[in-house]
Coordinates of C-alpha atoms in Angstrom, one line a residue:
Chain A
X1 CA 0.0 0.0 0.0
X2 CA 1.2 3.5 -0.8
X3 CA 2.4 5.2 2.3
X4 CA 0.8 8.6 2.1
X5 CA 2.8 11.1 4.2
X6 CA -0.4 12.9 5.4
X7 CA -1.8 9.6 6.8
X8 CA 1.6 8.8 8.5
X9 CA 1.6 12.3 10.1
X10 CA -2.0 12.0 11.1
X11 CA -1.8 8.6 12.8
X12 CA 1.5 9.3 14.6
X13 CA 0.7 12.8 15.7
X14 CA -2.9 12.4 16.8
X15 CA -1.9 9.0 18.2
X16 CA 0.6 10.6 20.5
X17 CA -1.8 13.4 21.3
X18 CA -4.6 11.0 22.4
X19 CA -2.0 9.0 24.4
X20 CA -1.0 12.2 26.2
X21 CA -4.6 13.2 26.7
X22 CA -5.3 9.8 28.2
X23 CA -2.4 9.9 30.7
X24 CA -3.1 13.5 31.7
X25 CA -6.8 12.7 32.2
X26 CA -5.9 9.7 34.5
X27 CA -3.5 11.9 36.4
X28 CA -6.3 14.5 36.8
X29 CA -8.8 11.8 38.0
X30 CA -6.4 10.4 40.6
X31 CA -5.0 13.7 41.6
X32 CA -1.5 12.3 41.3
X33 CA 0.2 15.0 39.4
X34 CA 2.9 17.6 40.1
X35 CA 1.2 19.9 37.6
X36 CA 0.4 23.5 38.4
X37 CA -2.6 25.2 36.7
X38 CA -0.4 26.4 33.9
X39 CA 1.6 23.3 33.3
X40 CA -1.6 21.3 33.2
X41 CA -3.1 23.7 30.7
X42 CA -0.1 23.7 28.5
X43 CA 0.2 19.9 28.5
X44 CA -3.5 19.6 27.6
X45 CA -3.0 22.2 24.9
X46 CA -0.1 20.3 23.6
X47 CA -2.2 17.1 23.4
X48 CA -5.0 19.0 21.6
X49 CA -2.6 20.6 19.3
X50 CA -1.1 17.3 18.3
X51 CA -4.5 15.8 17.8
X52 CA -5.6 18.8 15.7
X53 CA -2.5 18.8 13.6
X54 CA -3.1 15.1 12.9
X55 CA -6.7 15.5 12.0
X56 CA -5.9 18.5 9.7
X57 CA -3.1 16.4 8.1
X58 CA -5.6 13.6 7.5
X59 CA -7.7 16.0 5.3
X60 CA -4.7 16.8 3.1
X61 CA -5.0 13.5 1.2
X62 CA -8.7 14.0 0.5
X63 CA -9.9 15.0 -2.9
X64 CA -12.4 17.3 -1.4
X65 CA -11.3 18.5 2.1
X66 CA -14.1 21.0 2.3
X67 CA -16.6 18.1 2.4
X68 CA -14.8 16.4 5.3
X69 CA -17.7 17.1 7.7
X70 CA -19.8 14.6 5.7
X71 CA -17.5 11.8 7.1
X72 CA -19.3 12.1 10.4
X73 CA -22.6 10.7 9.0
X74 CA -22.0 7.0 8.4
X75 CA -21.0 5.7 11.8
X76 CA -23.4 2.8 11.6
X77 CA -21.3 1.0 9.0
X78 CA -17.9 2.8 8.6
X79 CA -15.0 2.7 11.0
X80 CA -13.6 5.9 9.4
X81 CA -16.8 7.7 10.2
X82 CA -16.8 6.3 13.7
X83 CA -13.3 7.6 14.1
X84 CA -14.4 11.0 13.0
X85 CA -17.4 11.0 15.4
X86 CA -15.2 9.8 18.3
X87 CA -12.5 12.5 17.5
X88 CA -15.1 15.3 17.5
X89 CA -16.8 14.0 20.6
X90 CA -13.5 13.9 22.5
X91 CA -13.0 17.6 21.8
X92 CA -16.0 18.4 24.0
X93 CA -14.8 17.2 27.4
X94 CA -11.1 17.9 26.6
X95 CA -11.9 21.4 25.4
X96 CA -14.0 22.1 28.5
X97 CA -11.2 20.8 30.7
X98 CA -8.7 23.1 29.0
X99 CA -11.0 26.1 29.4
X100 CA -11.6 25.4 33.1
X101 CA -7.8 25.3 33.7
X102 CA -7.2 28.3 31.5
X103 CA -9.5 30.4 33.6
X104 CA -8.5 28.7 36.9
X105 CA -12.1 27.6 37.6
X106 CA -12.8 24.8 39.9
X107 CA -16.2 23.2 39.4
X108 CA -15.9 19.7 40.7
X109 CA -16.7 18.5 37.2
X110 CA -13.0 18.0 36.3
X111 CA -12.8 14.3 37.2
X112 CA -15.9 13.6 35.0
X113 CA -14.6 15.6 32.1
X114 CA -11.2 13.9 32.5
X115 CA -12.8 10.4 32.5
X116 CA -14.8 11.3 29.3
X117 CA -11.6 12.6 27.7
X118 CA -9.7 9.4 28.5
X119 CA -12.6 7.2 27.2
X120 CA -12.8 9.3 24.1
X121 CA -9.0 9.1 23.5
X122 CA -9.2 5.3 23.7
X123 CA -12.3 5.0 21.5
X124 CA -10.8 7.3 18.8
X125 CA -7.5 5.4 18.6
X126 CA -9.3 2.0 18.6
X127 CA -11.4 3.2 15.6
X128 CA -8.2 4.3 13.8
X129 CA -6.9 0.7 14.3
X130 CA -10.2 -0.8 13.2
X131 CA -10.2 1.2 9.9
X132 CA -7.2 -0.9 8.9
X133 CA -8.0 -4.1 10.7
X134 CA -11.4 -4.3 9.1
X135 CA -10.1 -4.4 5.6
X136 CA -10.1 -8.1 4.5
X137 CA -8.4 -7.1 1.2
X138 CA -5.0 -6.5 3.0
X139 CA -3.8 -9.5 5.0
X140 CA -1.1 -7.5 6.8
X141 CA -3.8 -5.2 8.2
X142 CA -6.7 -7.7 8.7
X143 CA -5.1 -8.9 11.9
X144 CA -6.6 -8.8 15.4
X145 CA -3.3 -7.4 16.8
X146 CA -3.6 -4.1 14.8
X147 CA -6.0 -2.1 17.0
X148 CA -4.2 -3.1 20.2
X149 CA -0.9 -2.1 18.6
X150 CA -2.4 1.3 17.7
X151 CA -3.5 1.7 21.3
X152 CA -0.2 0.6 22.8
X153 CA 1.8 2.8 20.5
X154 CA -0.4 5.7 21.3
X155 CA 0.0 5.0 25.1
X156 CA 3.7 4.7 24.7
X157 CA 4.3 7.8 22.6
X158 CA 1.8 9.8 24.7
X159 CA 3.4 8.5 27.9
X160 CA 6.8 9.8 26.8
X161 CA 5.3 13.2 26.2
X162 CA 3.6 13.0 29.6
X163 CA 6.9 12.1 31.1
X164 CA 8.5 15.2 29.5
X165 CA 5.7 17.6 30.5
X166 CA 5.5 16.2 34.1
X167 CA 9.2 16.2 34.7
X168 CA 9.4 19.8 33.5
X169 CA 6.5 20.8 35.8
X170 CA 8.0 19.4 39.0
X171 CA 9.6 16.5 40.8
X172 CA 9.3 13.2 38.9
X173 CA 6.7 10.6 39.9
X174 CA 7.5 7.0 40.1
X175 CA 4.1 5.7 38.8
X176 CA 4.5 7.6 35.6
X177 CA 8.0 6.1 34.9
X178 CA 6.6 2.6 35.6
X179 CA 3.6 3.3 33.3
X180 CA 5.9 4.5 30.5
X181 CA 8.2 1.5 30.7
X182 CA 5.2 -0.9 30.8
X183 CA 3.6 0.8 27.8
X184 CA 6.8 0.7 25.8
X185 CA 7.4 -3.0 26.7
X186 CA 3.8 -3.9 25.8
X187 CA 3.9 -2.2 22.5
X188 CA 7.2 -3.8 21.7
X189 CA 5.9 -7.3 22.5
X190 CA 2.7 -6.7 20.4
X191 CA 4.8 -5.4 17.5
X192 CA 7.1 -8.4 17.5
X193 CA 4.2 -10.8 17.6
X194 CA 2.7 -8.8 14.7
X195 CA 5.8 -9.1 12.6
X196 CA 6.0 -12.8 13.4
X197 CA 2.4 -13.2 12.3
X198 CA 2.7 -11.4 8.9
X199 CA 6.0 -13.1 8.1
X200 CA 4.4 -16.5 8.5
X201 CA 1.3 -15.7 6.5
X202 CA 1.9 -16.1 2.8
X203 CA -1.6 -15.1 1.7
X204 CA -4.7 -17.2 1.2
X205 CA -5.5 -16.1 -2.4
X206 CA -3.8 -16.9 -5.7
X207 CA -3.9 -15.2 -9.1
X208 CA -5.9 -18.2 -10.4
X209 CA -8.6 -17.7 -7.7
X210 CA -8.8 -14.0 -8.6
X211 CA -9.7 -15.1 -12.2
X212 CA -12.0 -17.8 -10.9
X213 CA -10.0 -20.4 -12.8
X214 CA -8.4 -23.1 -10.7
X215 CA -5.7 -22.5 -8.0
X216 CA -2.5 -21.9 -9.9
X217 CA -0.7 -21.5 -13.2
X218 CA -1.5 -17.9 -14.2
X219 CA 0.9 -15.7 -16.0
X220 CA 0.2 -12.1 -17.1
X221 CA 1.1 -11.8 -20.8
X222 CA -0.4 -8.4 -21.7
X223 CA -1.3 -5.8 -19.1
X224 CA -4.3 -3.5 -19.7
X225 CA -2.3 -0.3 -19.8
X226 CA 1.2 0.6 -20.7
X227 CA 2.0 2.7 -17.5
X228 CA 0.9 2.1 -13.9
X229 CA -2.6 3.3 -13.1
X230 CA -4.2 4.5 -9.8
X231 CA -4.8 0.9 -8.6
X232 CA -1.2 -0.1 -9.2
X233 CA 0.3 3.0 -7.6
X234 CA -2.0 3.0 -4.6
X235 CA -2.3 -0.7 -3.9
X236 CA 0.8 -2.0 -5.6
X237 CA 3.5 -0.1 -3.6
X238 CA 6.3 -2.5 -3.1
X239 CA 9.2 -2.2 -0.7
X240 CA 12.3 -4.4 -1.1
X241 CA 12.3 -7.1 1.6
X242 CA 16.0 -6.3 2.5
X243 CA 15.2 -2.6 3.1
X244 CA 12.0 -3.6 5.0
X245 CA 14.0 -5.7 7.5
X246 CA 16.6 -3.0 8.1
X247 CA 13.9 -0.4 8.6
X248 CA 12.1 -2.7 11.0
X249 CA 15.3 -2.9 13.1
X250 CA 15.7 0.9 12.9
X251 CA 12.0 1.4 13.9
X252 CA 12.3 -1.0 16.9
X253 CA 15.6 0.5 18.1
X254 CA 14.4 4.1 17.9
X255 CA 10.9 3.5 19.1
X256 CA 11.5 1.0 21.9
X257 CA 15.1 0.1 22.7
X258 CA 16.3 3.7 22.8
X259 CA 13.6 5.2 25.0
X260 CA 13.5 2.1 27.3
X261 CA 17.2 2.2 27.9
X262 CA 17.2 6.0 28.4
X263 CA 14.3 6.0 30.9
X264 CA 15.8 3.1 32.9
X265 CA 19.2 4.8 32.8
X266 CA 17.7 8.1 34.0
X267 CA 16.1 6.3 36.9
X268 CA 19.2 4.5 38.0
X269 CA 22.0 7.0 37.3
X270 CA 20.1 10.2 38.0
X271 CA 20.4 12.1 34.8
X272 CA 17.9 15.0 34.7
X273 CA 14.6 13.4 33.6
X274 CA 13.5 16.3 31.4
X275 CA 16.6 15.7 29.3
X276 CA 16.0 11.9 29.3
X277 CA 12.4 12.4 28.2
X278 CA 13.2 15.0 25.6
X279 CA 15.7 12.6 23.9
X280 CA 13.3 9.7 24.2
X281 CA 10.5 11.7 22.6
X282 CA 12.6 12.7 19.6
X283 CA 13.9 9.1 19.2
X284 CA 10.4 7.6 19.6
X285 CA 9.0 10.1 17.1
X286 CA 11.5 9.1 14.5
X287 CA 10.9 5.4 15.2
X288 CA 7.1 5.9 15.0
X289 CA 7.4 7.4 11.6
X290 CA 9.5 4.4 10.4
X291 CA 7.0 2.0 12.0
X292 CA 4.0 3.7 10.4
X293 CA 5.7 4.0 7.0
X294 CA 6.4 0.2 7.1
X295 CA 2.9 -0.5 8.2
X296 CA 1.8 0.8 4.8
X297 CA 4.7 -0.2 2.6
X298 CA 4.7 -3.8 3.8
X299 CA 1.0 -4.2 3.3
X300 CA -0.1 -6.1 0.2
X301 CA -3.5 -5.9 -1.5
X302 CA -5.6 -8.7 -3.1
X303 CA -6.2 -6.6 -6.2
X304 CA -2.5 -7.0 -7.2
X305 CA -3.3 -10.6 -8.1
X306 CA -4.6 -9.1 -11.4
X307 CA -1.3 -7.3 -11.9
X308 CA 1.1 -10.2 -11.6
X309 CA 1.2 -11.0 -7.9
X310 CA 1.2 -14.7 -7.3
X311 CA -0.4 -14.6 -3.9
X312 CA -2.0 -12.1 -1.6
Chain B
X1 CA -26.7 5.5 3.7
X2 CA -23.8 3.1 3.5
X3 CA -25.6 0.1 5.1
X4 CA -26.3 -2.4 2.4
X5 CA -30.0 -3.1 1.4
X6 CA -31.3 -6.3 2.8
X7 CA -32.2 -7.5 -0.7
X8 CA -32.5 -5.8 -4.1
X9 CA -35.5 -6.2 -6.4
X10 CA -33.3 -6.9 -9.3
X11 CA -29.6 -7.9 -9.6
X12 CA -28.6 -6.1 -12.8
X13 CA -25.1 -7.1 -14.0
X14 CA -22.9 -8.4 -16.8
X15 CA -22.0 -11.8 -17.9
X16 CA -18.6 -12.0 -19.6
X17 CA -17.8 -14.9 -21.9
X18 CA -14.1 -15.6 -21.6
X19 CA -14.4 -18.2 -24.4
X20 CA -15.0 -15.6 -27.1
X21 CA -13.5 -12.4 -25.7
X22 CA -10.6 -11.5 -28.1
X23 CA -9.1 -8.7 -26.0
X24 CA -9.8 -6.0 -28.6
X25 CA -10.4 -3.3 -26.0
X26 CA -13.5 -2.0 -27.7
X27 CA -15.5 -2.3 -24.4
X28 CA -12.7 -0.3 -22.7
X29 CA -12.8 2.6 -25.1
X30 CA -16.5 2.7 -25.5
X31 CA -16.9 2.8 -21.7
X32 CA -14.5 5.6 -21.5
X33 CA -16.2 7.5 -24.3
X34 CA -19.7 7.2 -22.8
X35 CA -18.8 7.8 -19.2
X36 CA -16.5 10.7 -19.7
X37 CA -19.7 12.5 -20.7
X38 CA -22.2 10.6 -18.5
X39 CA -22.9 10.0 -14.8
X40 CA -19.3 9.7 -13.9
X41 CA -18.1 12.6 -16.0
X42 CA -15.4 13.6 -16.4
X43 CA -13.0 10.6 -16.5
X44 CA -9.8 12.7 -16.5
X45 CA -6.7 11.8 -18.4
X46 CA -3.2 13.1 -17.6
X47 CA -0.4 13.2 -20.2
X48 CA -2.4 11.0 -22.5
X49 CA 0.1 11.3 -25.4
X50 CA 3.2 11.7 -23.3
X51 CA 5.7 9.3 -21.6
X52 CA 3.5 8.7 -18.5
X53 CA -0.1 8.4 -19.7
X54 CA -2.5 8.0 -16.8
X55 CA -6.2 8.4 -16.3
X56 CA -9.4 7.1 -14.7
X57 CA -11.0 4.2 -16.6
X58 CA -13.9 2.0 -15.4
X59 CA -13.1 -1.1 -17.4
X60 CA -9.7 -2.8 -18.0
X61 CA -8.9 -5.8 -20.2
X62 CA -6.0 -8.0 -19.1
X63 CA -4.5 -11.0 -21.0
X64 CA -3.2 -14.0 -19.2
X65 CA -1.7 -17.4 -20.0
X66 CA -3.3 -20.2 -18.1
X67 CA -1.8 -23.6 -17.5
X68 CA -3.3 -25.7 -14.8
X69 CA -5.3 -28.9 -14.3
X70 CA -8.5 -27.3 -15.7
X71 CA -7.5 -24.8 -18.3
X72 CA -4.7 -24.3 -20.8
X73 CA -4.2 -21.4 -23.2
X74 CA -4.6 -17.6 -23.5
X75 CA -7.5 -15.8 -21.9
X76 CA -8.5 -12.2 -22.4
X77 CA -10.0 -10.9 -19.2
X78 CA -12.2 -7.8 -18.9
X79 CA -12.3 -6.5 -15.3
X80 CA -14.7 -3.9 -14.0
X81 CA -17.0 -3.4 -10.9
X82 CA -18.9 -6.6 -10.2
X83 CA -21.7 -4.8 -8.2
X84 CA -21.2 -7.2 -5.3
X85 CA -24.1 -8.1 -3.0
X86 CA -21.8 -7.7 0.0
X87 CA -20.0 -4.7 -1.2
X88 CA -17.4 -3.6 1.4
X89 CA -16.6 -0.5 -0.7
X90 CA -20.1 0.7 0.3
X91 CA -20.0 0.0 4.0
X92 CA -16.6 1.5 4.6
X93 CA -17.6 4.8 3.0
X94 CA -17.7 7.5 5.7
X95 CA -19.9 10.0 3.9
X96 CA -22.7 7.9 2.3
X97 CA -21.4 8.8 -1.2
X98 CA -21.1 5.1 -2.0
X99 CA -24.4 3.2 -2.1
X100 CA -26.0 0.2 -3.5
X101 CA -29.4 0.8 -5.0
X102 CA -32.3 -1.3 -3.5
X103 CA -34.2 -1.3 -6.8
X104 CA -31.6 -2.9 -9.1
X105 CA -28.5 -3.5 -7.1
X106 CA -26.2 -1.1 -9.0
X107 CA -23.3 0.2 -6.8
X108 CA -22.8 3.9 -7.4
X109 CA -20.7 6.9 -6.1
X110 CA -22.4 10.2 -5.6
X111 CA -19.8 12.6 -7.1
X112 CA -21.3 15.5 -5.1
X113 CA -20.7 14.0 -1.7
X114 CA -17.6 11.9 -2.2
X115 CA -14.7 13.4 -0.3
X116 CA -12.0 11.4 -2.2
X117 CA -10.6 9.5 0.8
X118 CA -10.0 6.4 -1.3
X119 CA -10.9 4.0 1.4
X120 CA -13.5 2.3 -0.9
X121 CA -10.7 1.4 -3.3
X122 CA -8.7 -0.2 -0.4
X123 CA -11.8 -2.3 0.4
X124 CA -12.4 -3.6 -3.1
X125 CA -10.6 -6.9 -3.8
X126 CA -11.1 -6.5 -7.5
X127 CA -9.3 -3.1 -8.0
X128 CA -12.5 -1.9 -9.6
X129 CA -12.5 1.7 -8.3
X130 CA -10.2 4.4 -9.6
X131 CA -9.5 7.8 -8.2
X132 CA -9.9 10.8 -10.5
X133 CA -7.1 13.1 -9.3
X134 CA -8.6 16.0 -11.4
X135 CA -12.1 15.6 -10.1
X136 CA -11.0 14.6 -6.6
X137 CA -13.6 11.8 -6.3
X138 CA -13.8 8.0 -6.9
X139 CA -14.9 6.7 -10.2
X140 CA -16.4 3.3 -10.9
X141 CA -18.6 1.4 -13.3
X142 CA -22.2 2.7 -13.2
X143 CA -23.5 -0.2 -15.3
X144 CA -24.4 2.8 -17.6
X145 CA -27.2 3.7 -15.4
X146 CA -27.7 6.8 -17.6
X147 CA -28.2 4.5 -20.7
X148 CA -30.2 1.5 -19.5
X149 CA -33.2 3.5 -18.3
X150 CA -32.8 6.3 -20.9
X151 CA -36.0 6.6 -22.9
X152 CA -34.4 9.2 -25.2
X153 CA -32.2 6.5 -26.6
X154 CA -33.5 3.9 -29.1
X155 CA -34.4 0.7 -27.3
X156 CA -31.5 -1.3 -28.6
X157 CA -29.1 1.2 -27.1
X158 CA -30.5 0.9 -23.6
X159 CA -27.7 -1.3 -22.4
X160 CA -24.2 -0.6 -21.1
X161 CA -21.9 0.9 -23.6
X162 CA -19.4 -2.0 -23.3
X163 CA -22.1 -4.5 -24.1
X164 CA -23.2 -2.5 -27.1
X165 CA -19.6 -2.1 -28.4
X166 CA -18.4 -5.7 -28.1
X167 CA -17.9 -7.1 -31.6
X168 CA -17.9 -10.7 -30.6
X169 CA -20.8 -10.7 -28.3
X170 CA -18.7 -11.7 -25.3
X171 CA -20.6 -9.3 -23.0
X172 CA -24.3 -9.6 -22.0
X173 CA -26.4 -7.5 -19.7
X174 CA -29.4 -8.5 -17.7
X175 CA -31.1 -9.4 -14.4
X176 CA -29.0 -12.1 -12.7
X177 CA -31.6 -12.2 -9.9
X178 CA -34.2 -13.6 -12.3
X179 CA -33.5 -17.3 -13.0
X180 CA -35.4 -17.1 -16.3
X181 CA -33.4 -14.2 -17.8
X182 CA -31.1 -14.9 -20.7
X183 CA -28.0 -14.0 -18.7
X184 CA -29.0 -16.3 -15.8
X185 CA -29.7 -19.1 -18.4
X186 CA -26.2 -18.7 -19.9
X187 CA -24.6 -18.8 -16.5
X188 CA -26.6 -22.0 -15.8
X189 CA -25.8 -23.6 -19.1
X190 CA -22.1 -22.8 -19.3
X191 CA -21.1 -23.1 -15.6
X192 CA -20.7 -19.3 -15.0
X193 CA -18.6 -18.5 -12.0
X194 CA -17.6 -15.7 -9.6
X195 CA -14.2 -14.0 -9.4
X196 CA -12.5 -14.7 -6.0
X197 CA -15.5 -16.8 -4.9
X198 CA -13.6 -17.6 -1.7
X199 CA -13.5 -14.0 -0.7
X200 CA -17.3 -14.0 -0.2
X201 CA -18.4 -10.5 -1.4
X202 CA -21.0 -12.3 -3.7
X203 CA -20.3 -10.5 -7.0
X204 CA -23.4 -10.1 -9.3
X205 CA -21.4 -10.1 -12.5
X206 CA -20.5 -13.6 -13.7
X207 CA -17.8 -15.0 -16.0
X208 CA -18.3 -17.9 -18.4
X209 CA -15.3 -20.2 -18.7
X210 CA -13.4 -20.9 -22.0
X211 CA -14.9 -24.0 -23.6
X212 CA -12.8 -27.1 -23.3
X213 CA -11.0 -28.4 -26.4
X214 CA -12.1 -31.9 -27.6
X215 CA -10.5 -34.8 -25.8
X216 CA -10.7 -37.0 -28.9
X217 CA -7.5 -37.1 -31.0
X218 CA -8.1 -36.6 -34.7
X219 CA -8.2 -39.9 -36.7
X220 CA -4.8 -39.8 -38.4
X221 CA -3.1 -42.8 -40.0
X222 CA -0.1 -43.9 -37.9
X223 CA 1.8 -45.9 -40.5
X224 CA 1.9 -46.0 -44.3
X225 CA -0.7 -48.3 -45.9
X226 CA 0.6 -51.9 -46.5
X227 CA 1.6 -52.8 -50.0
X228 CA -0.2 -55.5 -51.8
X229 CA 2.7 -56.6 -54.2
X230 CA 0.7 -55.9 -57.4
X231 CA 2.8 -55.3 -60.6
X232 CA 1.6 -51.7 -60.9
X233 CA 3.0 -51.0 -57.4
X234 CA 6.3 -52.6 -58.4
X235 CA 6.4 -50.3 -61.4
X236 CA 5.8 -47.3 -59.3
X237 CA 8.5 -48.4 -56.8
X238 CA 11.0 -48.9 -59.7
X239 CA 10.1 -45.4 -61.0
X240 CA 10.5 -43.9 -57.5
X241 CA 14.0 -45.5 -57.2
X242 CA 15.1 -44.5 -60.7
X243 CA 14.0 -40.9 -60.3
X244 CA 15.6 -40.6 -56.9
X245 CA 19.0 -41.4 -58.2

């Protein structure tokens, strides 16, 4: 599948934003935060800015961005529509929470708004994962692990941002470091299981099945057009296996090994945590972009059976 | 509404005979000609006479070589939207622009509400939907919905442009939900099949397989006829030897 940069930016940026919103909301509910009014407000604003940046980026690949509001209408059948509805709904409690902290108002509603924000963040990221996982045409996406991976990566990247914001606001908190390490380790385990799964799945369908004529023995002798068309460019994107393996290592190192080692080192040796988390965020951001690029580039589409693919 | 209809009154679709398709591309060009001015208009082209010609087309004809236990030989293979009963391209649509008509089962895109997110093309296993980068919306076979009900056209033209153009009669149009229709009969008689049956999207369009060649070998003599030893044969044998010297 063609890795559209707008979709990579959208899923990584808003994923991190929702993760940050989730952890900040939990901290608000349990009152276990070193945040002041202002640091809470700015952290929440950062989360909403990342989410908004991502959502705006997602409209860049549309043919008609001005009609994007229509995407909220088909939540009964479409995961993309459900994602849109969940994203818009999450703005309500999160926005109110931001307004209350901006004007230093205390209403007693904060824990409820925080709970709704956390639920909304989880729902939105789950819908994002389901957009891909529900597509039976793409075996690398049609995997039960995909939505949990989206959630875990969102929790891990948002957690690192939460670690940075919290350590800047005041003395570090043990629970947050534990949560971040656990989120990173969970996401790593899921991602490794995912790679093992897609590497062992050679594809159920053959070119002969695509033609409805037996199970094997098809060779394309004359394509329908002389140059690649939309279907080939969008669905037939191919990444060399050698490069894919290297990029996987790079993604896993930047996204998991680096931040895990840094956070543990910071806790043991006593390097200033803001520095640790800043480095970890940058590393994880790079790793996340590699991971998301590969998620698209390694995905194969059944329709390529008509264009010379033997299996899909 | 992108939920699929429980059932459709008719199942309008195409039956494509792979036995007689010669891969001439007439259906491809006539489709393009009609639909660049019809419901799906425009079907944009980019750099059509340059080095990288590209454009939105609703019908593509491939040619394959087949060699397996059932079939051997060349097959020309037209591919367009199959108007599936379980059309995932419809249910994934976030805007309701994609829909399947309850009255005749035709799957259409409303070009006024499509946002061009391309998700429907990801959901289609047949690669039947193409994005028009100039128009910013998805394009797909409309089964010439603007011809088949068009009373301003002569009656014989009220069928899809591809069917009308096919010089060999490899394409037929009709109601595949009616077992008595000519198209249903041909599917019944010839063992018509679905593409990617295992995928389960229940395409309405059917394909007829190439006819099998005869299993009987032609009756050819295996050895020269035996000689009878008659004097005339000896004379011819002598003449053959003499002339061969």
